PDB file of C-alpha atoms in Angstrom:
ATOM      1  CA  UNK A   1      46.306  66.546  56.677  1.00 71.00           C
ATOM      2  CA  UNK A   2      47.736  63.576  54.155  1.00 87.00           C
ATOM      3  CA  UNK A   3      45.633  60.072  54.533  1.00 94.00           C
ATOM      4  CA  UNK A   4      47.420  56.955  55.655  1.00 96.00           C
ATOM      5  CA  UNK A   5      47.814  54.129  53.616  1.00 96.00           C
ATOM      6  CA  UNK A   6      48.504  50.806  54.403  1.00 96.00           C
ATOM      7  CA  UNK A   7      49.408  48.211  51.747  1.00 95.00           C
ATOM      8  CA  UNK A   8      48.629  44.400  51.711  1.00 96.00           C
ATOM      9  CA  UNK A   9      50.033  42.285  48.991  1.00 94.00           C
ATOM     10  CA  UNK A  10      52.438  39.054  48.618  1.00 92.00           C
ATOM     11  CA  UNK A  11      53.749  40.622  45.348  1.00 89.00           C
ATOM     12  CA  UNK A  12      56.669  43.158  45.855  1.00 88.00           C
ATOM     13  CA  UNK A  13      56.317  44.422  42.296  1.00 86.00           C
ATOM     14  CA  UNK A  14      52.561  45.560  43.027  1.00 85.00           C
ATOM     15  CA  UNK A  15      53.578  47.029  46.460  1.00 86.00           C
ATOM     16  CA  UNK A  16      56.195  48.966  44.649  1.00 87.00           C
ATOM     17  CA  UNK A  17      53.899  49.959  41.578  1.00 86.00           C
ATOM     18  CA  UNK A  18      51.085  51.011  44.212  1.00 86.00           C
ATOM     19  CA  UNK A  19      53.760  53.247  45.913  1.00 83.00           C
ATOM     20  CA  UNK A  20      54.685  54.947  42.963  1.00 85.00           C
ATOM     21  CA  UNK A  21      51.226  55.804  41.463  1.00 84.00           C
ATOM     22  CA  UNK A  22      50.121  57.100  44.920  1.00 84.00           C
ATOM     23  CA  UNK A  23      53.048  59.283  45.110  1.00 81.00           C
ATOM     24  CA  UNK A  24      51.528  61.535  42.347  1.00 80.00           C
ATOM     25  CA  UNK A  25      49.166  62.661  45.360  1.00 87.00           C
ATOM     26  CA  UNK A  26      51.003  64.563  48.212  1.00 88.00           C
ATOM     27  CA  UNK A  27      47.670  64.006  50.628  1.00 91.00           C
ATOM     28  CA  UNK A  28      48.205  59.834  50.457  1.00 92.00           C
ATOM     29  CA  UNK A  29      50.938  58.453  52.403  1.00 91.00           C
ATOM     30  CA  UNK A  30      51.961  55.240  52.600  1.00 91.00           C
ATOM     31  CA  UNK A  31      52.706  54.228  55.880  1.00 94.00           C
ATOM     32  CA  UNK A  32      53.575  50.796  55.471  1.00 93.00           C
ATOM     33  CA  UNK A  33      52.948  47.236  53.455  1.00 94.00           C
ATOM     34  CA  UNK A  34      53.051  43.547  54.762  1.00 95.00           C
ATOM     35  CA  UNK A  35      52.909  40.838  53.237  1.00 95.00           C
ATOM     36  CA  UNK A  36      50.135  38.254  54.249  1.00 96.00           C
ATOM     37  CA  UNK A  37      46.389  38.511  56.090  1.00 96.00           C
ATOM     38  CA  UNK A  38      47.950  37.945  59.406  1.00 96.00           C
ATOM     39  CA  UNK A  39      50.558  40.224  59.607  1.00 97.00           C
ATOM     40  CA  UNK A  40      47.899  42.840  58.302  1.00 97.00           C
ATOM     41  CA  UNK A  41      45.769  42.252  61.208  1.00 97.00           C
ATOM     42  CA  UNK A  42      48.186  42.549  63.505  1.00 97.00           C
ATOM     43  CA  UNK A  43      49.802  45.609  62.275  1.00 97.00           C
ATOM     44  CA  UNK A  44      46.682  47.884  61.464  1.00 97.00           C
ATOM     45  CA  UNK A  45      46.051  48.673  65.405  1.00 96.00           C
ATOM     46  CA  UNK A  46      49.795  50.107  65.651  1.00 97.00           C
ATOM     47  CA  UNK A  47      49.731  51.836  62.092  1.00 97.00           C
ATOM     48  CA  UNK A  48      46.194  52.889  62.502  1.00 97.00           C
ATOM     49  CA  UNK A  49      45.650  53.817  58.373  1.00 97.00           C
ATOM     50  CA  UNK A  50      42.943  55.838  57.331  1.00 97.00           C
ATOM     51  CA  UNK A  51      42.162  53.376  53.930  1.00 97.00           C
ATOM     52  CA  UNK A  52      43.869  49.923  53.846  1.00 97.00           C
ATOM     53  CA  UNK A  53      44.342  48.354  50.071  1.00 96.00           C
ATOM     54  CA  UNK A  54      44.050  44.719  50.199  1.00 95.00           C
ATOM     55  CA  UNK A  55      44.887  42.013  47.719  1.00 93.00           C
ATOM     56  CA  UNK A  56      41.902  39.750  47.299  1.00 89.00           C
ATOM     57  CA  UNK A  57      44.317  36.532  47.200  1.00 87.00           C
ATOM     58  CA  UNK A  58      46.966  36.074  50.239  1.00 91.00           C
ATOM     59  CA  UNK A  59      48.873  33.119  50.608  1.00 90.00           C
ATOM     60  CA  UNK A  60      47.562  32.541  54.177  1.00 93.00           C
ATOM     61  CA  UNK A  61      44.039  34.229  54.041  1.00 89.00           C
ATOM     62  CA  UNK A  62      40.950  35.067  52.092  1.00 86.00           C
ATOM     63  CA  UNK A  63      40.124  38.758  51.892  1.00 89.00           C
ATOM     64  CA  UNK A  64      36.603  38.371  53.906  1.00 89.00           C
ATOM     65  CA  UNK A  65      38.577  36.788  56.847  1.00 91.00           C
ATOM     66  CA  UNK A  66      41.472  39.298  56.565  1.00 95.00           C
ATOM     67  CA  UNK A  67      38.284  42.241  56.442  1.00 94.00           C
ATOM     68  CA  UNK A  68      36.582  40.789  59.321  1.00 92.00           C
ATOM     69  CA  UNK A  69      40.056  40.618  61.672  1.00 95.00           C
ATOM     70  CA  UNK A  70      40.636  44.358  60.409  1.00 96.00           C
ATOM     71  CA  UNK A  71      37.281  45.719  61.503  1.00 93.00           C
ATOM     72  CA  UNK A  72      37.732  43.626  64.762  1.00 93.00           C
ATOM     73  CA  UNK A  73      41.408  45.842  65.526  1.00 96.00           C
ATOM     74  CA  UNK A  74      40.625  48.493  63.864  1.00 95.00           C
ATOM     75  CA  UNK A  75      37.157  49.565  62.719  1.00 93.00           C
ATOM     76  CA  UNK A  76      38.141  53.043  61.315  1.00 94.00           C
ATOM     77  CA  UNK A  77      40.207  52.447  58.469  1.00 96.00           C
ATOM     78  CA  UNK A  78      38.215  52.023  55.183  1.00 96.00           C
ATOM     79  CA  UNK A  79      39.017  48.842  53.215  1.00 96.00           C
ATOM     80  CA  UNK A  80      39.855  48.692  48.963  1.00 95.00           C
ATOM     81  CA  UNK A  81      39.908  45.368  48.099  1.00 93.00           C
ATOM     82  CA  UNK A  82      42.715  45.330  45.074  1.00 90.00           C
ATOM     83  CA  UNK A  83      42.789  41.967  43.002  1.00 87.00           C
ATOM     84  CA  UNK A  84      43.990  40.765  39.717  1.00 81.00           C
ATOM     85  CA  UNK A  85      40.985  39.049  38.546  1.00 72.00           C
ATOM     86  CA  UNK A  86      37.791  39.836  38.195  1.00 64.00           C
ATOM     87  CA  UNK A  87      36.538  37.058  40.668  1.00 60.00           C
ATOM     88  CA  UNK A  88      32.685  37.962  41.149  1.00 63.00           C
ATOM     89  CA  UNK A  89      31.943  35.747  44.027  1.00 71.00           C
ATOM     90  CA  UNK A  90      35.278  36.642  46.041  1.00 78.00           C
ATOM     91  CA  UNK A  91      34.398  40.263  45.278  1.00 81.00           C
ATOM     92  CA  UNK A  92      31.047  40.013  46.680  1.00 80.00           C
ATOM     93  CA  UNK A  93      31.883  37.920  49.549  1.00 82.00           C
ATOM     94  CA  UNK A  94      34.604  40.773  50.382  1.00 86.00           C
ATOM     95  CA  UNK A  95      31.718  43.534  50.138  1.00 84.00           C
ATOM     96  CA  UNK A  96      29.589  41.537  51.868  1.00 82.00           C
ATOM     97  CA  UNK A  97      32.310  41.446  54.507  1.00 85.00           C
ATOM     98  CA  UNK A  98      32.952  44.809  54.751  1.00 87.00           C
ATOM     99  CA  UNK A  99      34.974  46.311  52.117  1.00 91.00           C
ATOM    100  CA  UNK A 100      34.734  49.932  50.868  1.00 92.00           C
ATOM    101  CA  UNK A 101      35.862  49.037  47.492  1.00 90.00           C
ATOM    102  CA  UNK A 102      37.329  46.935  45.060  1.00 90.00           C
ATOM    103  CA  UNK A 103      39.665  48.058  42.046  1.00 90.00           C
ATOM    104  CA  UNK A 104      41.420  45.993  39.200  1.00 86.00           C
ATOM    105  CA  UNK A 105      45.276  45.802  39.643  1.00 84.00           C
ATOM    106  CA  UNK A 106      45.140  47.202  35.832  1.00 83.00           C
ATOM    107  CA  UNK A 107      43.768  50.604  37.185  1.00 78.00           C
ATOM    108  CA  UNK A 108      45.452  53.278  35.953  1.00 72.00           C
ATOM    109  CA  UNK A 109      47.448  55.551  38.770  1.00 68.00           C
ATOM    110  CA  UNK A 110      44.751  58.978  38.173  1.00 70.00           C
ATOM    111  CA  UNK A 111      41.870  56.332  38.424  1.00 85.00           C
ATOM    112  CA  UNK A 112      43.393  54.817  41.788  1.00 88.00           C
ATOM    113  CA  UNK A 113      43.969  58.058  43.435  1.00 89.00           C
ATOM    114  CA  UNK A 114      40.444  59.306  42.891  1.00 89.00           C
ATOM    115  CA  UNK A 115      39.291  56.288  43.647  1.00 90.00           C
ATOM    116  CA  UNK A 116      41.200  56.283  47.329  1.00 92.00           C
ATOM    117  CA  UNK A 117      39.825  59.981  47.178  1.00 91.00           C
ATOM    118  CA  UNK A 118      36.214  58.814  46.771  1.00 91.00           C
ATOM    119  CA  UNK A 119      36.099  55.709  49.373  1.00 92.00           C
ATOM    120  CA  UNK A 120      37.757  58.220  52.046  1.00 93.00           C
ATOM    121  CA  UNK A 121      34.769  60.267  51.430  1.00 90.00           C
ATOM    122  CA  UNK A 122      32.393  57.766  51.978  1.00 89.00           C
ATOM    123  CA  UNK A 123      31.563  56.083  49.038  1.00 87.00           C
ATOM    124  CA  UNK A 124      31.496  52.447  47.934  1.00 85.00           C
ATOM    125  CA  UNK A 125      33.749  52.254  44.895  1.00 87.00           C
ATOM    126  CA  UNK A 126      33.665  49.340  42.416  1.00 84.00           C
ATOM    127  CA  UNK A 127      35.209  49.168  39.232  1.00 81.00           C
ATOM    128  CA  UNK A 128      32.495  48.539  36.667  1.00 72.00           C
ATOM    129  CA  UNK A 129      34.364  45.580  35.002  1.00 72.00           C
ATOM    130  CA  UNK A 130      34.082  43.456  37.880  1.00 73.00           C
ATOM    131  CA  UNK A 131      30.223  44.066  38.886  1.00 64.00           C
ATOM    132  CA  UNK A 132      28.817  45.443  35.880  1.00 52.00           C
ATOM    133  CA  UNK A 133      25.426  45.087  37.408  1.00 55.00           C
ATOM    134  CA  UNK A 134      25.956  46.267  41.000  1.00 53.00           C
ATOM    135  CA  UNK A 135      24.014  49.108  40.861  1.00 57.00           C
ATOM    136  CA  UNK A 136      20.853  47.255  39.304  1.00 59.00           C
ATOM    137  CA  UNK A 137      21.154  44.145  41.792  1.00 65.00           C
ATOM    138  CA  UNK A 138      21.110  46.518  44.401  1.00 67.00           C
ATOM    139  CA  UNK A 139      17.628  48.066  43.365  1.00 68.00           C
ATOM    140  CA  UNK A 140      16.693  44.690  42.859  1.00 70.00           C
ATOM    141  CA  UNK A 141      17.322  43.803  46.080  1.00 73.00           C
ATOM    142  CA  UNK A 142      15.884  46.608  47.934  1.00 71.00           C
ATOM    143  CA  UNK A 143      12.570  46.173  46.088  1.00 76.00           C
ATOM    144  CA  UNK A 144      12.527  42.366  46.782  1.00 80.00           C
ATOM    145  CA  UNK A 145      12.780  43.074  50.320  1.00 84.00           C
ATOM    146  CA  UNK A 146      15.346  40.696  50.934  1.00 85.00           C
ATOM    147  CA  UNK A 147      18.231  40.857  53.447  1.00 84.00           C
ATOM    148  CA  UNK A 148      21.747  40.472  52.299  1.00 80.00           C
ATOM    149  CA  UNK A 149      21.933  37.412  54.417  1.00 85.00           C
ATOM    150  CA  UNK A 150      19.128  35.866  52.693  1.00 89.00           C
ATOM    151  CA  UNK A 151      20.237  36.852  49.286  1.00 87.00           C
ATOM    152  CA  UNK A 152      23.290  35.587  50.200  1.00 85.00           C
ATOM    153  CA  UNK A 153      21.955  31.996  51.517  1.00 90.00           C
ATOM    154  CA  UNK A 154      19.946  32.076  48.377  1.00 89.00           C
ATOM    155  CA  UNK A 155      22.939  32.898  45.565  1.00 85.00           C
ATOM    156  CA  UNK A 156      24.953  30.195  47.400  1.00 87.00           C
ATOM    157  CA  UNK A 157      21.980  27.803  46.687  1.00 88.00           C
ATOM    158  CA  UNK A 158      21.440  29.286  43.283  1.00 85.00           C
ATOM    159  CA  UNK A 159      24.947  27.677  42.899  1.00 80.00           C
ATOM    160  CA  UNK A 160      23.692  24.112  44.324  1.00 83.00           C
ATOM    161  CA  UNK A 161      25.222  24.389  47.199  1.00 86.00           C
ATOM    162  CA  UNK A 162      23.562  22.208  49.957  1.00 91.00           C
ATOM    163  CA  UNK A 163      22.392  23.681  53.509  1.00 93.00           C
ATOM    164  CA  UNK A 164      25.545  22.333  55.116  1.00 93.00           C
ATOM    165  CA  UNK A 165      28.088  23.650  52.251  1.00 90.00           C
ATOM    166  CA  UNK A 166      26.090  26.973  52.561  1.00 89.00           C
ATOM    167  CA  UNK A 167      26.463  26.979  56.491  1.00 89.00           C
ATOM    168  CA  UNK A 168      30.166  26.451  56.218  1.00 86.00           C
ATOM    169  CA  UNK A 169      30.818  28.740  53.373  1.00 82.00           C
ATOM    170  CA  UNK A 170      28.940  31.752  55.572  1.00 82.00           C
ATOM    171  CA  UNK A 171      29.838  30.431  59.047  1.00 83.00           C
ATOM    172  CA  UNK A 172      26.261  30.464  59.909  1.00 86.00           C
ATOM    173  CA  UNK A 173      24.374  26.862  61.862  1.00 91.00           C
ATOM    174  CA  UNK A 174      22.376  24.764  59.550  1.00 93.00           C
ATOM    175  CA  UNK A 175      19.222  25.929  61.054  1.00 93.00           C
ATOM    176  CA  UNK A 176      19.819  29.366  60.610  1.00 93.00           C
ATOM    177  CA  UNK A 177      20.602  28.950  56.971  1.00 93.00           C
ATOM    178  CA  UNK A 178      17.449  27.139  56.930  1.00 94.00           C
ATOM    179  CA  UNK A 179      15.749  29.969  58.760  1.00 94.00           C
ATOM    180  CA  UNK A 180      17.133  32.421  55.921  1.00 93.00           C
ATOM    181  CA  UNK A 181      16.110  30.132  52.961  1.00 93.00           C
ATOM    182  CA  UNK A 182      12.312  29.945  54.360  1.00 93.00           C
ATOM    183  CA  UNK A 183      12.242  33.877  55.035  1.00 93.00           C
ATOM    184  CA  UNK A 184      13.769  34.531  51.426  1.00 92.00           C
ATOM    185  CA  UNK A 185      11.264  31.933  49.683  1.00 93.00           C
ATOM    186  CA  UNK A 186       7.855  33.579  51.647  1.00 92.00           C
ATOM    187  CA  UNK A 187       9.560  36.918  50.466  1.00 91.00           C
ATOM    188  CA  UNK A 188       9.669  35.821  46.782  1.00 92.00           C
ATOM    189  CA  UNK A 189       6.040  34.229  46.830  1.00 92.00           C
ATOM    190  CA  UNK A 190       7.980  30.669  45.941  1.00 92.00           C
ATOM    191  CA  UNK A 191       7.294  27.105  47.715  1.00 92.00           C
ATOM    192  CA  UNK A 192      10.694  25.677  47.078  1.00 91.00           C
ATOM    193  CA  UNK A 193      14.019  26.611  46.449  1.00 84.00           C
ATOM    194  CA  UNK A 194      13.898  25.567  42.882  1.00 87.00           C
ATOM    195  CA  UNK A 195      10.999  28.200  42.401  1.00 90.00           C
ATOM    196  CA  UNK A 196      12.979  30.633  44.551  1.00 88.00           C
ATOM    197  CA  UNK A 197      15.865  30.918  42.431  1.00 84.00           C
ATOM    198  CA  UNK A 198      13.913  30.891  39.207  1.00 85.00           C
ATOM    199  CA  UNK A 199      12.057  33.792  40.905  1.00 85.00           C
ATOM    200  CA  UNK A 200      14.945  35.634  42.033  1.00 83.00           C
ATOM    201  CA  UNK A 201      16.642  35.446  38.482  1.00 79.00           C
ATOM    202  CA  UNK A 202      13.571  36.515  36.906  1.00 79.00           C
ATOM    203  CA  UNK A 203      13.874  39.922  39.174  1.00 77.00           C
ATOM    204  CA  UNK A 204      17.396  40.512  38.253  1.00 73.00           C
ATOM    205  CA  UNK A 205      18.833  38.945  41.826  1.00 76.00           C
ATOM    206  CA  UNK A 206      20.892  36.276  40.309  1.00 67.00           C
TER     207      UNK A 206
END
């Protein structure tokens, strides 16, 4: 049985290109395409795709918001973010929001088809040019004992963001941000955020 693919991209050239690339595999069938995050969220439970190919930058919404909306409406769909930019922060945010993979738009047709097959099998596929150290960072994260949320808060702190800014970026309350930071400090054996950032860098986390 062929897997149903939904394409979310505001560039007609990209949508047409993806459709041409995927035609080479009879097991991948494009059931529709939309140009905005809002339209994707509205259509996903109607079309019930097996996999959604989602542009990282849409005119109306950021990919992490779209992913959250898609997950609420139709949790069964696997989501692959498709981007023209090796935008590290955007990709990390999308993966943390629940994307199953991330590919660059210059990917060759055969690579796109094979990546989508792998995602359908339950693998997480990230183009190594975007996150070359994703595996190493995951290993370091596992060794540190930090949760994903603690790591996310610490990563934003390392960018010089204040607690209120971190709260806004993550959708957490300021108190929760403070709790996650204190927990991260404790696990890293650091007395303050500067020391925690230093220790996290040494451990290969940042």
